[in-house]
Amino acid sequence: MKIISQIDEFRQYRRVLNRNKIGFVPTMGYLHDGHLSLIDKSLEENQATIVSIFVNPTQFGPGEDLDRYPRDFPQDRQILEARSVDCILFPDSDQMYGANYATFIEVKKLGTVLCGKTRQTHFKGVTTVVLKLLNLVQPTTAYFGQKDAQQAIIIKRMVADLNLDLEIKVLPIIRDDDGLALSSRNRYLSDQERQAAVLLHTALSTAQNRIGEGREDSSALKKVIKKILKQNRLIKTDYIEIVSLDHLEPLDKVDPENTLVAAAIRVGGIRLIDNFILGEI
Ligand code: PAF
């Protein structure tokens, strides 16, 4: 397995990587089973798999947890080595954003709703770094997790709008036994906070069951979610939204083929997101 942190060296590696199908999994490291589900899919579907590990500063706003974001390269490296990933691209900020860096890519509208309401520059940072990474790696397929559904929808839009020649695959959310969606940030939850955090999944799956029973009114469904989140005073709800999957526009009624039900909460200092979808991203 190659580990490359210099962009020039990576370009050289990529130039001679003569494979028809190259899978790419961009990550910020501190790998968990959610990442591994993407990596395993890429290993299964491609002749080479490249994983990037880069905690991207431009997607963190002022006061967010850039400095605290968990990092453990030796452990990530061991995990990826055991899986026979072909290459880890592991650049530092100076490599990715040099002294006179000035270029950003922004997907209008989709990045201003849901998480974008409170994290106003977040998706601009995500799309910028993902486009840079896609330019470097030139994969045939890149893999993203449905937990970050809005991110996946925005990246798909960018790829279509900019005529990028690759496929984006979005794979299901991976959960712990208690239902909590896996996230690198979960490690910061105390036992008490974790008990609260689990209610996010309980609330969303209750709403999903209601839909299964024929309820389709968005405001009633949001009330169901809100009521469950209110059961624990450690939870501060950021948003509960029911929107179309393609345009992220609010829906009065769920559409069985085009709906994202998403919520974000804060528990202690930790921001957690989760969702379910009707249809396909
Ligand atoms: O989902 C993530 O971990 C990040 O947003 C990504 C896609 C690696 C870009 O930094």
Tab-separated table of N, CA, C and O and ligand atoms in Angstrom, residues 25-29 35 52 54-56 59 69 122 125-127 129-130 133 144-145 148 151 155, ligand 1:
chain	number	residue	atom	x	y	z
A	25	VAL	N	-12.474	6.749	-2.100
A	25	VAL	CA	-13.249	7.047	-0.883
A	25	VAL	C	-12.573	8.219	-0.166
A	25	VAL	O	-11.517	8.045	0.451
A	26	PRO	N	-13.159	9.422	-0.276
A	26	PRO	CA	-12.582	10.556	0.446
A	26	PRO	C	-13.023	10.507	1.909
A	26	PRO	O	-14.207	10.271	2.186
A	27	THR	N	-12.091	10.709	2.834
A	27	THR	CA	-12.452	10.696	4.263
A	27	THR	C	-11.665	11.779	4.992
A	27	THR	O	-10.704	12.336	4.453
A	28	MET	N	-12.086	12.020	6.225
A	28	MET	CA	-11.297	12.880	7.101
A	28	MET	C	-10.602	12.017	8.162
A	28	MET	O	-10.173	12.516	9.197
A	29	GLY	N	-10.514	10.715	7.902
A	29	GLY	CA	-9.789	9.821	8.802
A	29	GLY	C	-10.606	9.427	10.020
A	29	GLY	O	-11.812	9.620	10.072
A	35	HIS	N	-17.108	4.226	7.178
A	35	HIS	CA	-16.099	4.385	6.117
A	35	HIS	C	-15.772	3.030	5.489
A	35	HIS	O	-15.607	2.914	4.277
A	52	SER	N	-8.557	8.896	0.560
A	52	SER	CA	-7.857	10.100	1.029
A	52	SER	C	-8.194	10.328	2.494
A	52	SER	O	-9.318	10.043	2.935
A	54	PHE	N	-7.903	13.541	4.916
A	54	PHE	CA	-7.561	14.968	4.999
A	54	PHE	C	-8.652	15.675	5.793
A	54	PHE	O	-9.814	15.694	5.373
A	55	VAL	N	-8.285	16.209	6.930
A	55	VAL	CA	-9.253	16.987	7.719
A	55	VAL	C	-9.267	18.383	7.105
A	55	VAL	O	-8.333	19.167	7.287
A	56	ASN	N	-10.315	18.627	6.361
A	56	ASN	CA	-10.360	19.793	5.477
A	56	ASN	C	-10.743	21.068	6.226
A	56	ASN	O	-11.915	21.248	6.590
A	59	GLN	N	-14.027	23.407	5.481
A	59	GLN	CA	-15.429	23.041	5.739
A	59	GLN	C	-15.810	23.220	7.216
A	59	GLN	O	-16.911	22.883	7.607
A	69	TYR	N	-11.127	17.797	16.063
A	69	TYR	CA	-11.601	16.687	15.228
A	69	TYR	C	-10.659	15.485	15.436
A	69	TYR	O	-9.438	15.635	15.372
A	122	HIS	N	-19.907	25.686	5.170
A	122	HIS	CA	-19.512	24.276	5.233
A	122	HIS	C	-19.483	23.607	3.850
A	122	HIS	O	-18.468	23.029	3.442
A	125	GLY	N	-16.811	24.562	1.427
A	125	GLY	CA	-15.543	23.895	1.756
A	125	GLY	C	-15.534	22.452	1.293
A	125	GLY	O	-14.537	21.952	0.767
A	126	VAL	N	-16.684	21.778	1.462
A	126	VAL	CA	-16.767	20.362	1.056
A	126	VAL	C	-16.626	20.243	-0.461
A	126	VAL	O	-15.823	19.447	-0.960
A	127	THR	N	-17.403	21.024	-1.198
A	127	THR	CA	-17.364	20.880	-2.659
A	127	THR	C	-15.978	21.271	-3.201
A	127	THR	O	-15.470	20.639	-4.139
A	129	VAL	N	-13.026	20.968	-1.662
A	129	VAL	CA	-12.019	19.925	-1.434
A	129	VAL	C	-12.345	18.672	-2.238
A	129	VAL	O	-11.442	18.009	-2.768
A	130	VAL	N	-13.636	18.344	-2.362
A	130	VAL	CA	-13.979	17.120	-3.102
A	130	VAL	C	-13.614	17.297	-4.577
A	130	VAL	O	-13.049	16.392	-5.199
A	133	LEU	N	-9.912	16.871	-4.854
A	133	LEU	CA	-9.520	15.462	-4.704
A	133	LEU	C	-9.902	14.651	-5.941
A	133	LEU	O	-9.137	13.802	-6.404
A	144	PHE	N	-19.739	7.687	-1.201
A	144	PHE	CA	-20.115	8.562	-0.082
A	144	PHE	C	-21.195	7.869	0.741
A	144	PHE	O	-21.900	6.992	0.236
A	145	GLY	N	-21.334	8.296	2.004
A	145	GLY	CA	-22.315	7.680	2.892
A	145	GLY	C	-23.605	8.486	2.944
A	145	GLY	O	-23.581	9.717	2.879
A	148	ASP	N	-24.454	11.564	5.512
A	148	ASP	CA	-24.309	12.949	5.072
A	148	ASP	C	-25.089	13.119	3.766
A	148	ASP	O	-24.511	13.383	2.701
A	151	GLN	N	-24.742	16.380	1.834
A	151	GLN	CA	-23.416	16.420	1.175
A	151	GLN	C	-23.438	15.600	-0.115
A	151	GLN	O	-22.966	16.048	-1.165
A	155	ILE	N	-22.843	16.984	-3.857
A	155	ILE	CA	-21.718	16.501	-4.671
A	155	ILE	C	-22.233	15.938	-5.998
A	155	ILE	O	-21.647	16.174	-7.056
B	1	PAF	O1	-17.686	13.321	4.603
B	1	PAF	C1	-16.516	13.676	4.888
B	1	PAF	O2	-15.786	13.014	5.636
B	1	PAF	C2	-15.973	14.963	4.298
B	1	PAF	O3	-16.958	15.931	4.215
B	1	PAF	C3	-15.282	14.762	2.946
B	1	PAF	C4	-16.243	14.264	1.892
B	1	PAF	C5	-14.133	13.773	3.095
B	1	PAF	C6	-14.695	16.082	2.454
B	1	PAF	O4	-13.762	16.592	3.350
